[in-house]
Amino acid sequence: MQIKISTVTDIAALIRATRKASHMRIDDLAATAGLSKQFVSDVEMAKPTVQLARVLQLMNELGVHVYIDVPAEAKDQIAKQREHVEMRSHHREATAQRRRLERTQPDSRTGI
C-alpha cells in the first residue's frame, strides 16, 4: 500500500499506526530499533526537529520503506550527486580519523 507523505504529521500517523497494527509497545519498538523511547514518542507526536536518519531507522524497523517519485530528467544528476556525497563523506571520515590519531600521539616538538 502506498501513502502520500506531505507533512511531519503524515509520517507520525503512519509510524504510530504501523506500530499499533504490529501490536508493539512504544518501548519495545524503541529497544529493537536501538533508539530511545523519548525519540519514538517525539516522532509519533510529529515533533518537527527529529533527525531524519533516525526516523528512517525507525521506519525500517517497522518494515516501512520510503520511495520518492522524482522527475526522470533528474536520474543522471542523482547518480552524480550520490557519488559526490559519498566522496565528501569518506573525506570527512578520513579527516576525523587523522585528527583522532594526532590527539593520541605525543607532540614531536614538546614530547607531550
CSV table of C-alpha atoms in Angstrom, one decimal:
chain,number,residue,atom,x,y,z
A,1,MET,CA,0.0,0.0,0.0
A,2,GLN,CA,1.3,3.5,-0.8
A,3,ILE,CA,0.6,6.6,1.2
A,4,LYS,CA,1.4,10.1,0.1
A,5,ILE,CA,3.5,11.9,2.7
A,6,SER,CA,3.3,15.7,2.7
A,7,THR,CA,3.8,16.6,6.4
A,8,VAL,CA,5.6,15.5,9.5
A,9,THR,CA,2.1,14.7,10.9
A,10,ASP,CA,1.6,12.2,8.0
A,11,ILE,CA,4.8,10.4,9.0
A,12,ALA,CA,3.9,10.4,12.7
A,13,ALA,CA,0.5,8.9,12.0
A,14,LEU,CA,2.0,6.3,9.7
A,15,ILE,CA,4.6,5.2,12.2
A,16,ARG,CA,2.1,5.1,15.1
A,17,ALA,CA,-0.5,3.2,13.1
A,18,THR,CA,2.1,0.7,11.9
A,19,ARG,CA,3.4,0.2,15.4
A,20,LYS,CA,-0.1,-0.4,16.8
A,21,ALA,CA,-1.0,-2.7,13.9
A,22,SER,CA,2.1,-4.7,14.8
A,23,HIS,CA,0.9,-4.9,18.4
A,24,MET,CA,4.2,-3.3,19.6
A,25,ARG,CA,4.6,-1.2,22.7
A,26,ILE,CA,6.5,2.1,22.1
A,27,ASP,CA,9.3,1.0,24.4
A,28,ASP,CA,9.7,-2.4,22.6
A,29,LEU,CA,9.9,-0.6,19.3
A,30,ALA,CA,12.5,1.8,20.7
A,31,ALA,CA,14.6,-1.1,22.0
A,32,THR,CA,14.5,-3.1,18.8
A,33,ALA,CA,15.4,-0.1,16.7
A,34,GLY,CA,18.2,1.0,19.1
A,35,LEU,CA,16.5,4.3,19.8
A,36,SER,CA,15.2,5.9,23.0
A,37,LYS,CA,11.6,5.7,24.0
A,38,GLN,CA,11.5,9.5,24.1
A,39,PHE,CA,12.7,9.7,20.4
A,40,VAL,CA,10.0,7.3,19.3
A,41,SER,CA,7.4,9.3,21.2
A,42,ASP,CA,8.7,12.6,19.7
A,43,VAL,CA,8.3,11.1,16.2
A,44,GLU,CA,4.8,9.8,16.9
A,45,MET,CA,3.9,13.3,18.2
A,46,ALA,CA,5.1,14.9,15.0
A,47,LYS,CA,8.0,16.8,16.6
A,48,PRO,CA,9.4,18.7,13.6
A,49,THR,CA,13.0,18.7,14.7
A,50,VAL,CA,13.7,14.9,14.9
A,51,GLN,CA,16.7,13.6,13.0
A,52,LEU,CA,15.8,12.2,9.6
A,53,ALA,CA,18.3,9.3,9.7
A,54,ARG,CA,16.8,8.1,13.0
A,55,VAL,CA,13.2,8.4,11.5
A,56,LEU,CA,14.3,6.2,8.6
A,57,GLN,CA,15.9,3.7,11.0
A,58,LEU,CA,12.6,3.6,12.9
A,59,MET,CA,10.6,3.1,9.7
A,60,ASN,CA,12.9,0.3,8.5
A,61,GLU,CA,12.4,-1.5,11.8
A,62,LEU,CA,8.7,-1.3,11.2
A,63,GLY,CA,9.1,-2.6,7.7
A,64,VAL,CA,8.0,0.7,6.2
A,65,HIS,CA,10.0,1.6,3.0
A,66,VAL,CA,10.4,5.0,1.5
A,67,TYR,CA,10.2,5.6,-2.2
A,68,ILE,CA,10.4,9.0,-3.7
A,69,ASP,CA,8.9,9.9,-7.1
A,70,VAL,CA,11.4,12.2,-8.9
A,71,PRO,CA,11.3,13.5,-12.5
A,72,ALA,CA,13.1,11.2,-15.0
A,73,GLU,CA,15.4,14.0,-16.1
A,74,ALA,CA,17.0,14.1,-12.6
A,75,LYS,CA,18.2,10.5,-12.9
A,76,ASP,CA,21.8,11.4,-14.1
A,77,GLN,CA,22.1,14.2,-11.6
A,78,ILE,CA,21.1,11.9,-8.7
A,79,ALA,CA,23.8,9.4,-9.5
A,80,LYS,CA,26.4,12.2,-9.9
A,81,GLN,CA,25.3,13.8,-6.6
A,82,ARG,CA,25.3,10.4,-4.7
A,83,GLU,CA,29.0,10.0,-5.8
A,84,HIS,CA,29.8,13.5,-4.7
A,85,VAL,CA,28.2,13.0,-1.3
A,86,GLU,CA,29.9,9.6,-0.8
A,87,MET,CA,33.3,11.2,-1.7
A,88,ARG,CA,32.8,14.1,0.8
A,89,SER,CA,31.7,11.6,3.4
A,90,HIS,CA,34.8,9.5,3.0
A,91,HIS,CA,37.0,12.6,3.1
A,92,ARG,CA,35.2,13.8,6.3
A,93,GLU,CA,35.8,10.4,7.9
A,94,ALA,CA,39.4,10.3,6.9
A,95,THR,CA,40.0,13.8,8.3
A,96,ALA,CA,38.3,12.9,11.6
A,97,GLN,CA,40.4,9.7,11.9
A,98,ARG,CA,43.6,11.7,11.2
A,99,ARG,CA,42.7,14.2,13.9
A,100,ARG,CA,42.0,11.5,16.4
A,101,LEU,CA,45.4,9.9,15.7
A,102,GLU,CA,47.1,13.3,16.1
A,103,ARG,CA,45.5,13.8,19.5
A,104,THR,CA,46.7,10.4,20.7
A,105,GLN,CA,50.3,10.8,19.6
A,106,PRO,CA,52.8,12.9,21.6
A,107,ASP,CA,53.7,16.3,20.1
A,108,SER,CA,57.1,15.9,18.4
A,109,ARG,CA,58.2,19.4,19.5
A,110,THR,CA,57.4,19.1,23.2
A,111,GLY,CA,57.4,15.3,23.7
A,112,ILE,CA,54.0,15.7,25.4
